[in-house]
Short mmCIF file of C-alpha atoms in Angstrom, two decimals:
data_model
loop_
_atom_site.label_atom_id
_atom_site.label_comp_id
_atom_site.label_asym_id
_atom_site.label_seq_id
_atom_site.Cartn_x
_atom_site.Cartn_y
_atom_site.Cartn_z
CA MET A 974 -0.50 -40.40 -9.87
CA ALA A 975 -1.33 -41.77 -13.27
CA ASP A 976 1.66 -44.08 -13.37
CA LYS A 977 0.45 -45.73 -10.20
CA GLU A 978 -2.58 -46.91 -12.06
CA LYS A 979 -2.57 -50.02 -14.13
CA THR A 980 -2.67 -49.70 -17.79
CA PHE A 981 -5.72 -51.22 -19.42
CA GLU A 982 -3.55 -54.01 -20.69
CA GLU A 983 -2.34 -54.87 -17.13
CA SER A 984 -5.80 -54.51 -15.86
CA MET A 985 -7.09 -57.00 -18.31
CA ALA A 986 -4.16 -59.46 -17.63
CA ARG A 987 -4.82 -59.09 -13.92
CA LEU A 988 -8.48 -59.68 -14.39
CA GLU A 989 -7.86 -62.83 -16.31
CA GLU A 990 -5.45 -64.02 -13.68
CA ILE A 991 -7.98 -63.38 -10.91
CA VAL A 992 -10.69 -65.33 -12.81
CA ARG A 993 -8.16 -68.23 -13.27
CA ILE A 994 -7.17 -68.16 -9.64
CA LEU A 995 -10.85 -68.16 -8.46
CA GLU A 996 -11.82 -70.84 -10.81
CA LYS A 997 -9.16 -73.08 -9.42
CA ASN A 998 -10.82 -72.49 -6.04
CA GLU A 999 -7.72 -73.15 -3.97
CA LYS A 1000 -7.40 -69.93 -2.03
CA PRO A 1001 -8.71 -69.35 1.50
CA LEU A 1002 -12.08 -67.61 1.70
CA ASP A 1003 -10.65 -64.35 2.88
CA GLU A 1004 -8.44 -64.21 0.00
CA THR A 1005 -11.08 -65.31 -2.39
CA ILE A 1006 -13.27 -62.55 -1.29
CA ALA A 1007 -10.41 -59.95 -1.64
CA LEU A 1008 -9.60 -61.23 -5.17
CA PHE A 1009 -13.30 -61.12 -5.97
CA GLU A 1010 -13.53 -57.46 -4.88
CA GLU A 1011 -10.39 -56.60 -6.86
CA GLY A 1012 -11.71 -58.46 -9.89
CA LEU A 1013 -15.08 -56.55 -9.68
CA LYS A 1014 -13.30 -53.18 -9.55
CA LEU A 1015 -11.19 -54.09 -12.58
CA VAL A 1016 -14.27 -55.12 -14.48
CA ARG A 1017 -15.77 -51.79 -13.73
CA THR A 1018 -12.69 -49.73 -14.66
CA CYS A 1019 -12.05 -51.59 -17.72
CA ASP A 1020 -15.59 -51.40 -18.83
CA ALA A 1021 -15.74 -47.67 -17.99
CA ARG A 1022 -12.50 -46.95 -19.82
CA LEU A 1023 -14.05 -48.50 -22.99
CA LYS A 1024 -17.45 -46.97 -22.67
CA SER A 1025 -16.65 -43.45 -21.82
CA PHE A 1026 -14.66 -42.61 -24.92
CA GLU A 1027 -14.46 -40.01 -27.51
CA THR A 1028 -12.28 -40.26 -30.37
CA LYS A 1029 -9.64 -37.63 -30.33
CA ILE A 1030 -7.95 -36.81 -33.47
CA GLU A 1031 -5.10 -34.41 -33.47
CA GLU A 1032 -3.11 -33.27 -36.33
CA ILE A 1033 0.66 -32.80 -36.21
CA THR A 1034 2.38 -31.66 -39.34
CA ALA A 1035 5.86 -32.78 -39.58
CA ALA A 1036 6.67 -29.83 -41.90
CA ASP A 1037 5.74 -27.37 -39.28
CA HIS A 1038 8.40 -28.33 -36.75
CA GLU A 1039 10.83 -25.63 -38.03
CA GLU A 1040 8.45 -23.02 -36.68
CA GLU A 1041 9.12 -24.13 -33.14
CA MET B 1395 16.17 -99.93 -77.60
CA SER B 1396 15.51 -101.49 -74.37
CA GLN B 1397 14.14 -98.30 -72.83
CA ARG B 1398 10.57 -98.39 -71.83
CA ALA B 1399 8.24 -95.98 -73.57
CA VAL B 1400 6.17 -93.46 -71.55
CA SER B 1401 2.81 -92.01 -72.46
CA VAL B 1402 2.61 -88.51 -73.72
CA SER B 1403 0.52 -87.54 -70.82
CA ALA B 1404 3.00 -89.01 -68.35
CA LEU B 1405 5.74 -87.03 -70.17
CA VAL B 1406 3.88 -83.72 -70.17
CA HIS B 1407 2.72 -84.16 -66.63
CA TYR B 1408 6.34 -84.95 -65.62
CA VAL B 1409 7.51 -81.75 -67.29
CA LYS B 1410 4.68 -79.82 -65.72
CA GLN B 1411 5.65 -81.03 -62.31
CA LYS B 1412 9.32 -80.40 -62.87
CA LEU B 1413 8.79 -76.82 -64.17
CA GLU B 1414 6.10 -75.69 -61.81
CA GLY B 1415 8.04 -77.14 -58.94
CA ASP B 1416 10.95 -74.96 -59.62
CA PRO B 1417 11.00 -71.92 -57.33
CA LEU B 1418 13.26 -70.06 -59.69
CA ILE B 1419 10.56 -69.68 -62.26
CA GLN B 1420 7.66 -69.07 -60.01
CA ARG B 1421 7.04 -65.49 -59.10
CA VAL B 1422 9.64 -64.65 -61.63
CA LEU B 1423 10.08 -61.11 -63.10
CA VAL B 1424 10.33 -61.19 -66.84
CA GLU B 1425 11.21 -58.18 -69.17
CA GLY B 1426 10.02 -58.51 -72.83
CA GLU B 1427 8.14 -56.90 -75.58
CA ILE B 1428 4.38 -57.62 -76.13
CA SER B 1429 3.14 -59.14 -79.32
CA ASN B 1430 -0.22 -60.65 -80.52
CA PHE B 1431 -2.02 -58.80 -77.59
CA SER B 1432 -5.66 -59.68 -77.44
CA ASN B 1433 -8.08 -58.38 -74.91
CA TYR B 1434 -11.13 -60.81 -74.74
CA ARG B 1435 -14.54 -60.11 -73.83
CA SER B 1436 -13.92 -62.17 -70.53
CA GLY B 1437 -11.43 -59.48 -69.49
CA HIS B 1438 -8.50 -61.79 -69.71
CA TRP B 1439 -5.50 -60.72 -71.75
CA TYR B 1440 -3.58 -63.10 -73.96
CA PHE B 1441 -0.24 -62.13 -75.65
CA SER B 1442 3.28 -63.23 -76.14
CA LEU B 1443 6.42 -61.78 -74.59
CA LYS B 1444 9.39 -61.85 -76.73
CA ASP B 1445 12.98 -60.53 -77.19
CA GLY B 1446 15.40 -60.80 -79.96
CA ALA B 1447 15.83 -64.61 -79.61
CA ALA B 1448 12.80 -66.18 -78.04
CA GLN B 1449 9.16 -65.75 -77.07
CA ILE B 1450 6.72 -67.22 -74.66
CA ARG B 1451 2.88 -67.25 -74.47
CA CYS B 1452 1.28 -65.30 -71.72
CA VAL B 1453 -2.08 -64.88 -70.10
CA MET B 1454 -3.18 -62.28 -67.64
CA PHE B 1455 -6.55 -62.90 -66.04
CA ALA B 1456 -8.96 -60.17 -65.49
CA SER B 1457 -8.62 -60.27 -61.71
CA ALA B 1458 -4.91 -59.40 -62.20
CA ASN B 1459 -4.96 -57.03 -65.18
CA SER B 1460 -7.57 -54.84 -63.58
CA ARG B 1461 -4.81 -53.34 -61.41
CA VAL B 1462 -2.64 -52.53 -64.39
CA LYS B 1463 -2.80 -48.79 -64.87
CA PHE B 1464 -2.43 -48.88 -68.70
CA LEU B 1465 -3.80 -50.97 -71.62
CA PRO B 1466 -0.86 -52.62 -73.30
CA LYS B 1467 -0.46 -52.88 -77.09
CA ASP B 1468 1.96 -54.80 -79.31
CA GLY B 1469 5.35 -53.54 -79.16
CA ASP B 1470 5.14 -52.20 -75.58
CA LYS B 1471 8.15 -53.02 -73.60
CA VAL B 1472 6.90 -54.40 -70.18
CA LEU B 1473 8.06 -55.88 -66.95
CA VAL B 1474 5.82 -58.70 -65.64
CA GLN B 1475 5.67 -60.76 -62.55
CA ALA B 1476 4.59 -64.29 -63.47
CA ASP B 1477 4.31 -67.98 -62.65
CA LEU B 1478 5.33 -70.53 -65.28
CA ASN B 1479 2.58 -72.90 -66.16
CA VAL B 1480 2.34 -75.95 -68.43
CA TYR B 1481 -1.00 -76.36 -70.18
CA GLU B 1482 -1.03 -80.16 -70.50
CA ALA B 1483 -3.92 -80.41 -72.99
CA ARG B 1484 -1.84 -78.60 -75.63
CA GLY B 1485 1.63 -79.44 -74.29
CA GLU B 1486 2.38 -75.85 -74.16
CA MET B 1487 4.12 -73.81 -71.48
CA GLN B 1488 2.94 -70.25 -70.77
CA LEU B 1489 3.32 -67.39 -68.18
CA ILE B 1490 0.46 -66.72 -65.87
CA VAL B 1491 1.19 -63.05 -65.38
CA THR B 1492 0.10 -61.54 -61.95
CA ALA B 1493 1.45 -57.90 -62.36
CA MET B 1494 2.71 -55.76 -65.20
CA GLN B 1495 4.61 -52.59 -65.19
CA ALA B 1496 5.95 -50.41 -68.17
CA ALA B 1497 9.40 -51.67 -68.83
CA GLY B 1498 11.33 -48.45 -67.99
CA LEU B 1499 10.73 -49.65 -64.52
CA GLY B 1500 13.16 -52.55 -64.95
CA GLU B 1501 15.88 -50.45 -63.48
CA LEU B 1502 13.77 -49.43 -60.42
CA TYR B 1503 13.18 -53.11 -59.73
CA ARG B 1504 16.84 -53.82 -59.78
CA GLN B 1505 17.41 -51.09 -57.29
CA TYR B 1506 14.62 -52.44 -55.21
CA GLU B 1507 16.04 -55.83 -55.29
CA GLU B 1508 19.56 -54.78 -54.50
CA LEU B 1509 18.32 -52.59 -51.58
CA LYS B 1510 16.19 -55.27 -50.28
CA LYS B 1511 19.10 -57.81 -50.34
CA LYS B 1512 21.44 -55.33 -48.72
CA LEU B 1513 19.25 -54.45 -45.81
CA GLU B 1514 18.15 -58.04 -45.46
CA THR B 1515 21.78 -58.91 -45.10
CA GLU B 1516 22.25 -56.23 -42.48
CA GLY B 1517 19.39 -57.77 -40.44
CA LEU B 1518 16.98 -54.90 -40.82
CA PHE B 1519 14.09 -57.33 -41.58
CA ALA B 1520 15.07 -59.85 -38.99
CA PRO B 1521 12.02 -61.38 -37.29
CA GLU B 1522 13.70 -61.17 -33.96
CA HIS B 1523 13.97 -57.34 -34.15
CA LYS B 1524 10.22 -56.97 -34.69
CA LYS B 1525 8.55 -55.30 -31.81
CA PRO B 1526 5.44 -56.92 -30.28
CA LEU B 1527 2.29 -54.88 -30.85
CA PRO B 1528 0.27 -53.53 -27.95
CA PRO B 1529 -2.98 -55.43 -27.60
CA TYR B 1530 -4.92 -52.35 -26.55
CA PRO B 1531 -3.51 -49.27 -28.09
CA PHE B 1532 -4.94 -46.03 -26.68
CA SER B 1533 -2.70 -43.70 -28.42
CA ILE B 1534 -2.20 -44.20 -32.11
CA GLY B 1535 0.11 -42.15 -34.39
CA LEU B 1536 -1.14 -42.09 -37.95
CA ILE B 1537 1.28 -41.19 -40.75
CA THR B 1538 -0.39 -40.72 -44.06
CA GLY B 1539 -1.37 -38.31 -46.73
CA LYS B 1540 -3.65 -35.60 -45.99
CA ASN B 1541 -7.31 -36.08 -47.38
CA THR B 1542 -6.37 -39.44 -48.88
CA ALA B 1543 -8.54 -42.48 -49.22
CA ALA B 1544 -6.12 -44.39 -47.03
CA ARG B 1545 -6.56 -41.84 -44.22
CA SER B 1546 -10.22 -42.10 -44.14
CA ASP B 1547 -10.19 -45.95 -44.60
CA VAL B 1548 -8.03 -46.06 -41.42
CA LEU B 1549 -10.08 -43.46 -39.54
CA THR B 1550 -13.48 -45.17 -40.39
CA THR B 1551 -12.05 -48.62 -39.53
CA LEU B 1552 -10.62 -47.31 -36.10
CA GLN B 1553 -13.92 -45.43 -35.45
CA ARG B 1554 -15.83 -48.67 -36.05
CA ARG B 1555 -13.53 -51.00 -34.17
CA TRP B 1556 -11.71 -49.13 -31.50
CA PRO B 1557 -13.07 -45.70 -31.02
CA VAL B 1558 -11.41 -45.38 -27.55
CA ALA B 1559 -8.02 -44.52 -29.07
CA ALA B 1560 -6.71 -41.02 -29.35
CA ILE B 1561 -5.42 -40.67 -32.88
CA THR B 1562 -2.62 -38.31 -33.72
CA GLU B 1563 -2.22 -37.68 -37.40
CA TYR B 1564 1.06 -36.86 -38.91
CA PRO B 1565 0.20 -35.65 -42.60
CA VAL B 1566 2.92 -36.28 -45.08
CA LEU B 1567 3.33 -36.34 -48.90
CA VAL B 1568 2.92 -39.96 -49.76
CA GLN B 1569 4.49 -39.62 -53.28
CA GLY B 1570 7.04 -37.49 -55.02
CA THR B 1571 10.66 -36.50 -54.31
CA GLU B 1572 9.88 -34.98 -50.93
CA SER B 1573 7.87 -37.83 -49.69
CA ALA B 1574 10.39 -40.09 -48.18
CA GLY B 1575 12.17 -37.27 -46.27
CA GLN B 1576 8.71 -36.12 -44.88
CA ILE B 1577 7.85 -39.64 -43.90
CA VAL B 1578 11.27 -39.98 -42.01
CA GLN B 1579 10.62 -36.68 -40.15
CA ALA B 1580 7.05 -37.65 -39.35
CA LEU B 1581 8.08 -41.00 -38.02
CA LYS B 1582 10.85 -39.56 -35.78
CA LYS B 1583 8.44 -36.99 -34.33
CA ALA B 1584 5.75 -39.60 -33.82
CA ASP B 1585 8.23 -41.88 -32.18
CA GLU B 1586 9.05 -39.27 -29.58
CA SER B 1587 5.37 -38.59 -28.70
CA GLY B 1588 5.10 -41.90 -26.94
CA HIS B 1589 2.27 -43.48 -28.88
CA ASP B 1590 1.38 -47.07 -28.33
CA VAL B 1591 1.61 -47.91 -31.93
CA LEU B 1592 2.20 -46.19 -35.18
CA LEU B 1593 0.51 -46.62 -38.59
CA LEU B 1594 2.14 -45.69 -41.88
CA VAL B 1595 -0.38 -46.13 -44.71
CA ARG B 1596 -0.87 -45.26 -48.27
CA GLY B 1597 -3.38 -46.55 -50.82
CA GLY B 1598 -2.63 -48.31 -54.01
CA GLY B 1599 -0.60 -46.90 -56.91
CA SER B 1600 2.01 -47.56 -59.56
CA ILE B 1601 5.40 -48.76 -58.55
CA GLU B 1602 6.61 -45.11 -59.15
CA ASP B 1603 3.85 -43.92 -56.86
CA LEU B 1604 4.97 -46.28 -54.14
CA TRP B 1605 8.59 -45.56 -54.68
CA SER B 1606 9.11 -43.35 -51.65
CA PHE B 1607 8.40 -46.39 -49.42
CA ASN B 1608 11.49 -48.16 -50.93
CA ASP B 1609 13.75 -45.53 -49.50
CA GLU B 1610 16.89 -46.64 -47.64
CA THR B 1611 16.85 -43.84 -45.09
CA LEU B 1612 13.22 -44.59 -44.36
CA ALA B 1613 13.91 -48.23 -43.83
CA ARG B 1614 16.74 -47.43 -41.36
CA THR B 1615 14.40 -44.90 -39.60
CA ILE B 1616 11.77 -47.59 -39.31
CA TYR B 1617 14.36 -50.03 -38.06
CA ALA B 1618 15.50 -47.62 -35.35
CA LEU B 1619 11.94 -46.74 -34.05
CA ASN B 1620 11.05 -47.43 -30.39
CA THR B 1621 7.39 -47.53 -31.13
CA PRO B 1622 5.87 -50.57 -32.92
CA LEU B 1623 5.01 -49.73 -36.49
CA ILE B 1624 2.46 -51.26 -38.79
CA THR B 1625 2.55 -50.48 -42.47
CA GLY B 1626 -0.23 -50.81 -45.01
CA VAL B 1627 1.00 -49.61 -48.39
CA GLY B 1628 -0.67 -50.08 -51.67
CA HIS B 1629 -2.54 -53.43 -52.42
CA GLU B 1630 -2.08 -56.88 -51.27
CA THR B 1631 0.69 -57.73 -53.91
CA ASP B 1632 2.74 -54.69 -53.16
CA PHE B 1633 5.64 -55.35 -50.95
CA THR B 1634 7.71 -52.26 -50.24
CA ILE B 1635 11.01 -52.00 -48.27
CA ALA B 1636 9.08 -50.05 -45.54
CA ASP B 1637 6.90 -53.04 -45.24
CA PHE B 1638 9.77 -55.33 -44.78
CA ALA B 1639 11.39 -53.09 -42.10
CA ALA B 1640 8.01 -52.57 -40.24
CA ASP B 1641 7.04 -54.72 -37.25
CA LEU B 1642 3.99 -55.71 -39.07
CA ARG B 1643 2.98 -55.49 -42.68
CA ALA B 1644 -0.73 -55.29 -43.45
CA PRO B 1645 -1.87 -55.67 -47.01
CA THR B 1646 -3.87 -52.49 -47.02
CA PRO B 1647 -4.57 -49.34 -44.96
CA THR B 1648 -7.78 -50.83 -43.73
CA GLY B 1649 -5.90 -54.04 -42.90
CA ALA B 1650 -3.36 -51.99 -40.89
CA ALA B 1651 -6.20 -50.29 -38.86
CA GLU B 1652 -7.65 -53.72 -38.28
CA ARG B 1653 -4.40 -55.18 -37.23
CA CYS B 1654 -3.51 -52.43 -35.06
CA ALA B 1655 -6.43 -52.52 -32.58
CA PRO B 1656 -8.94 -55.14 -31.23
CA ASP B 1657 -12.53 -54.84 -31.95
CA ILE B 1658 -14.10 -53.09 -28.87
CA ARG B 1659 -17.13 -55.31 -28.86
CA ASP B 1660 -14.82 -58.34 -28.45
CA VAL B 1661 -13.06 -56.69 -25.55
CA LEU B 1662 -16.25 -55.67 -23.98
CA SER B 1663 -17.67 -59.14 -24.33
CA ARG B 1664 -14.43 -60.44 -22.83
CA ILE B 1665 -14.81 -58.16 -19.83
CA ASP B 1666 -18.38 -59.45 -19.41
CA GLN B 1667 -17.22 -63.00 -19.64
CA PHE B 1668 -14.67 -62.32 -16.97
CA HIS B 1669 -17.41 -60.67 -14.87
CA VAL B 1670 -19.66 -63.78 -15.26
CA ARG B 1671 -16.84 -66.14 -14.43
CA LEU B 1672 -15.76 -64.07 -11.51
CA ARG B 1673 -19.32 -64.12 -9.99
CA GLY B 1674 -19.74 -67.72 -10.94
CA ALA B 1675 -16.49 -68.80 -9.21
CA VAL B 1676 -17.21 -66.75 -6.06
CA SER B 1677 -20.82 -67.88 -5.84
CA ALA B 1678 -19.87 -71.48 -6.24
CA ARG B 1679 -17.27 -70.99 -3.58
CA MET B 1680 -19.74 -69.25 -1.23
CA SER B 1681 -22.48 -71.92 -1.54
CA ALA B 1682 -19.76 -74.57 -0.88
CA GLU B 1683 -18.74 -72.63 2.24
CA ARG B 1684 -22.45 -72.32 3.25
CA ARG B 1685 -22.90 -76.01 2.97
CA HIS B 1686 -19.87 -76.51 5.03
CA ILE B 1687 -21.06 -74.23 7.66
CA ASP B 1688 -24.49 -76.01 7.64
CA ALA B 1689 -22.86 -79.31 8.07
CA ILE B 1690 -20.83 -77.93 11.02
CA ARG B 1691 -23.86 -76.24 12.60
CA ARG B 1692 -25.61 -79.58 12.82
CA TYR B 1693 -22.79 -80.90 14.95
CA SER B 1694 -22.01 -80.32 18.62
CA TRP B 1695 -22.65 -77.12 20.43
CA PHE B 1696 -23.93 -75.35 17.25
CA ALA B 1697 -27.11 -77.12 18.04
CA ASP B 1698 -27.15 -75.17 21.49
CA PRO B 1699 -25.81 -71.81 20.47
CA GLN B 1700 -26.15 -70.68 24.17
CA ARG B 1701 -23.13 -72.85 24.82
CA LEU B 1702 -21.24 -70.78 22.59
CA VAL B 1703 -21.61 -68.10 25.19
CA ARG B 1704 -21.90 -70.22 28.27
CA ASP B 1705 -18.93 -72.34 27.53
CA PRO B 1706 -16.47 -69.60 27.57
CA GLN B 1707 -18.13 -67.95 30.62
CA LEU B 1708 -17.86 -71.09 32.42
CA ARG B 1709 -14.31 -71.62 31.44
CA LEU B 1710 -13.70 -68.16 32.54
CA ASN B 1711 -15.29 -68.65 35.90
CA ASP B 1712 -13.49 -71.78 36.39
CA LEU B 1713 -10.28 -70.09 35.59
CA ALA B 1714 -11.09 -67.25 38.01
CA ILE B 1715 -11.72 -69.85 40.71
CA ARG B 1716 -8.68 -71.71 39.95
CA LEU B 1717 -6.62 -68.61 39.90
CA ASP B 1718 -8.15 -67.49 43.38
CA ASP B 1719 -7.28 -70.94 44.77
CA GLU B 1720 -3.84 -70.76 43.52
CA ILE B 1721 -3.21 -67.30 44.86
CA ARG B 1722 -4.58 -68.39 48.20
CA ALA B 1723 -2.44 -71.56 48.17
CA VAL B 1724 0.66 -69.55 47.33
CA ARG B 1725 -0.32 -66.98 50.10
CA GLN B 1726 -0.92 -69.72 52.56
CA MET B 1727 2.22 -71.37 51.67
CA GLN B 1728 4.05 -68.06 52.09
CA ASP B 1729 2.21 -67.40 55.51
CA GLY B 1730 3.19 -70.85 56.78
CA ARG B 1731 6.63 -70.36 55.66
CA LEU B 1732 6.89 -66.96 57.33
CA ARG B 1733 5.36 -68.29 60.54
CA GLN B 1734 7.73 -71.03 60.53
CA LEU B 1735 10.63 -68.84 59.86
CA MET B 1736 9.52 -66.49 62.58
CA GLY B 1737 9.20 -69.54 65.03
CA ASN B 1738 12.59 -70.79 64.06
CA LEU B 1739 13.99 -67.39 64.49
CA GLN B 1740 12.29 -66.87 67.90
CA LYS B 1741 13.42 -70.37 68.90
CA ALA B 1742 16.91 -69.68 67.90
CA LEU B 1743 16.84 -66.39 69.81
CA ARG B 1744 15.44 -68.00 72.76
CA GLU B 1745 17.97 -70.73 72.71
CA ARG B 1746 20.65 -68.34 72.28
CA MET B 1747 19.36 -66.15 75.14
CA ARG B 1748 19.03 -69.27 77.36
CA ASP B 1749 22.54 -70.39 76.52
CA THR B 1750 23.89 -66.93 77.14
CA GLU B 1751 21.92 -66.78 80.48
CA ASN B 1752 23.24 -70.13 81.44
CA THR B 1753 26.74 -69.34 80.62
CA LEU B 1754 26.40 -66.09 82.57
CA HIS B 1755 24.92 -67.91 85.58
CA GLU B 1756 27.55 -70.60 85.44
CA ASN B 1757 30.19 -67.81 85.15
CA ARG B 1758 28.79 -65.94 88.00
CA GLN B 1759 28.72 -69.02 90.18
CA ALA B 1760 32.37 -69.76 89.15
CA VAL B 1761 33.30 -66.24 89.95
CA LEU B 1762 31.49 -66.32 93.21
CA TYR B 1763 33.07 -69.44 94.13
CA ALA B 1764 36.56 -68.42 93.12
CA LEU B 1765 35.92 -65.07 94.98
CA ASN B 1766 34.81 -66.97 98.06
CA LEU B 1767 37.72 -69.35 97.87
CA ARG B 1768 40.07 -66.48 97.37
CA LEU B 1769 38.41 -64.60 100.30
CA THR B 1770 38.59 -67.62 102.58
CA ARG B 1771 42.22 -68.18 101.57
CA GLU B 1772 43.19 -64.48 102.08
CA ASN B 1773 41.34 -64.37 105.40
CA ASP B 1774 43.27 -67.46 106.59
CA ARG B 1775 46.61 -65.98 105.54
CA LEU B 1776 45.51 -62.81 107.20
CA GLN B 1777 44.65 -64.63 110.53
CA LYS B 1778 47.94 -66.43 110.23
CA ASN B 1779 49.88 -63.27 109.46
CA ILE B 1780 48.12 -61.58 112.26
CA HIS B 1781 49.42 -64.19 114.62
CA LEU B 1782 52.90 -63.97 113.10
CA LEU B 1783 52.75 -60.34 113.24
CA ASP B 1784 51.75 -60.50 116.78
CA ALA B 1785 54.41 -62.86 117.65
CA TYR B 1786 57.13 -61.08 115.83
CA SER B 1787 56.04 -57.58 116.43
CA PRO B 1788 59.14 -55.32 117.33
CA LEU B 1789 56.78 -53.58 119.74
CA LYS B 1790 56.45 -56.82 121.78
CA VAL B 1791 60.31 -57.12 121.83
CA ILE B 1792 60.76 -53.51 122.82
CA ALA B 1793 58.15 -54.07 125.45
CA ARG B 1794 60.64 -56.67 126.77
CA GLY B 1795 63.42 -54.06 127.03
CA TYR B 1796 64.84 -54.06 123.66
CA SER B 1797 65.03 -50.80 121.62
CA ILE B 1798 65.40 -50.03 117.99
CA VAL B 1799 68.02 -47.56 116.82
CA LEU B 1800 66.90 -45.54 113.90
CA LYS B 1801 69.26 -43.42 111.82
CA ASN B 1802 67.23 -41.13 109.42
CA GLY B 1803 64.30 -43.64 110.03
CA THR B 1804 66.38 -46.47 109.04
CA ALA B 1805 66.93 -49.36 111.65
CA VAL B 1806 70.59 -49.64 112.58
CA ARG B 1807 71.44 -53.35 112.56
CA ARG B 1808 75.22 -53.18 112.28
CA ALA B 1809 77.94 -51.01 114.01
CA ASP B 1810 79.37 -49.81 110.81
CA MET B 1811 75.97 -48.25 109.83
CA VAL B 1812 76.75 -45.35 112.18
CA GLN B 1813 79.69 -43.30 112.88
CA LYS B 1814 80.81 -41.23 115.84
CA GLY B 1815 78.68 -38.19 116.47
CA ASP B 1816 75.74 -39.57 114.35
CA GLU B 1817 72.37 -38.53 115.93
CA VAL B 1818 70.04 -41.45 116.25
CA GLU B 1819 66.54 -41.95 117.52
CA LEU B 1820 65.75 -44.72 119.97
CA LEU B 1821 62.40 -46.42 119.78
CA LEU B 1822 61.66 -47.60 123.35
CA GLY B 1823 58.94 -49.82 124.81
CA ARG B 1824 57.16 -46.62 125.40
CA GLY B 1825 58.03 -43.43 123.78
CA LYS B 1826 61.23 -42.34 121.88
CA ALA B 1827 64.59 -40.99 122.95
CA ALA B 1828 67.29 -39.10 121.11
CA ALA B 1829 71.07 -40.17 121.47
CA VAL B 1830 74.48 -39.45 119.92
CA ILE B 1831 76.82 -42.18 119.01
CA THR B 1832 80.03 -41.89 121.08
CA ASP B 1833 81.97 -44.92 119.86
CA THR B 1834 81.47 -47.83 117.41
CA ASP B 1835 83.23 -51.16 117.60
CA MET B 1836 82.47 -53.80 114.84
CA GLU B 1837 84.36 -56.43 116.77
CA ALA B 1838 82.61 -56.24 120.12
CA GLU B 1839 80.87 -59.40 121.17
CA HIS B 1840 77.51 -59.18 122.70
CA GLY B 1841 77.63 -60.40 126.33
#
């Protein structure tokens, strides 16, 4: 499930691509609307990803690995 | 002397250019003994470096000597990193010292240089081997000393710039004999954990302090990593072997944290910009489409929207009518054709029947005619035969006195047909008589 989702990097790249395509204004209207919707969705997910965070700090001691 | 004289300043300037342009004596490492050391109020250090045969004047400015961990004194054997400089006003050359270590370290430097050269030749520092850094790391592995300033520098910087990342810490000893081994283990473990990027950092220190970062095994481990690694070891001027092997060398721990992740505010504003451009592009497109529609609406049947409904309806009706006509025409065509076929068939039948009747009639006439003919002919023959019969009737002959002799019913026409003693029957003009042959004579003539 998770690997079906785009990574943040891919989302940003796709978003940029969509903006570029739309600014060229060469696509048919249907496609433009579809791209716009996709773009808005990406804006929302990227934004949400950055705004709903909490810094997680985990400590792994390399010296402990013999205990396993 | 035909040679042209040059000015002193030209000569000194030439020498300056020559010496300072020589890369061999820039950033050079020099080992020697300190003499005439003076520490001015300005903070700059002035001294000479000498060995058994020569000496050279040196200056180390406050900005550089603040990093030296000890205050040198005359007689100290030191190793300095320096640039050769010619002071034109006095026509003197001197060393501008940028770093200084106690001279026992000369051996360490040699090892360092040897290892560096060896690994460089092997391609461990090759730029083409450097892995690209992820633009948005969400998982960061931090390899550093526990409770060190470097650690808190990195965490503070990341918290400020990129708080969305999950940071996994791998605490290690960052100096001492066990340090390099621990760093190697930690790197391997972190590499297996699938982080987006790894940070290996340590604060400033003396060359001995940083020595574990000049470890060959560590360099090879770094080279073999699958995860991109950023190092930030010591200060700006410190270059360790680990730094060379890493995918990116940052001058300090804070620098490493800055280079490892973008500033979240930049990314958010970039998303906002995308949002604005997205809406802008689409609303421009939509208003263009709207203008287009308006223009079209002004034309033709858009002025009379009823036509939109009516026209198809009319066309449908028209089509239905035409379809009906068509069907009827086809049906009529079929009807006519059928009738014609039936007519033809009936006609053909009638003709055939008439023909047959005619033939029959003709045949009958012929038969009747032939029959009549035959009848007449037979009748004639009968009449003739009756006459003949009448004329030639033996009965008529018998009536005239002739008799017929029958032997066993067969008329006896010759004498040899009977023998003496044969009983015969005599047919007379009236009635019959029986007789017995008494004699026969074949030769007797009839009288």
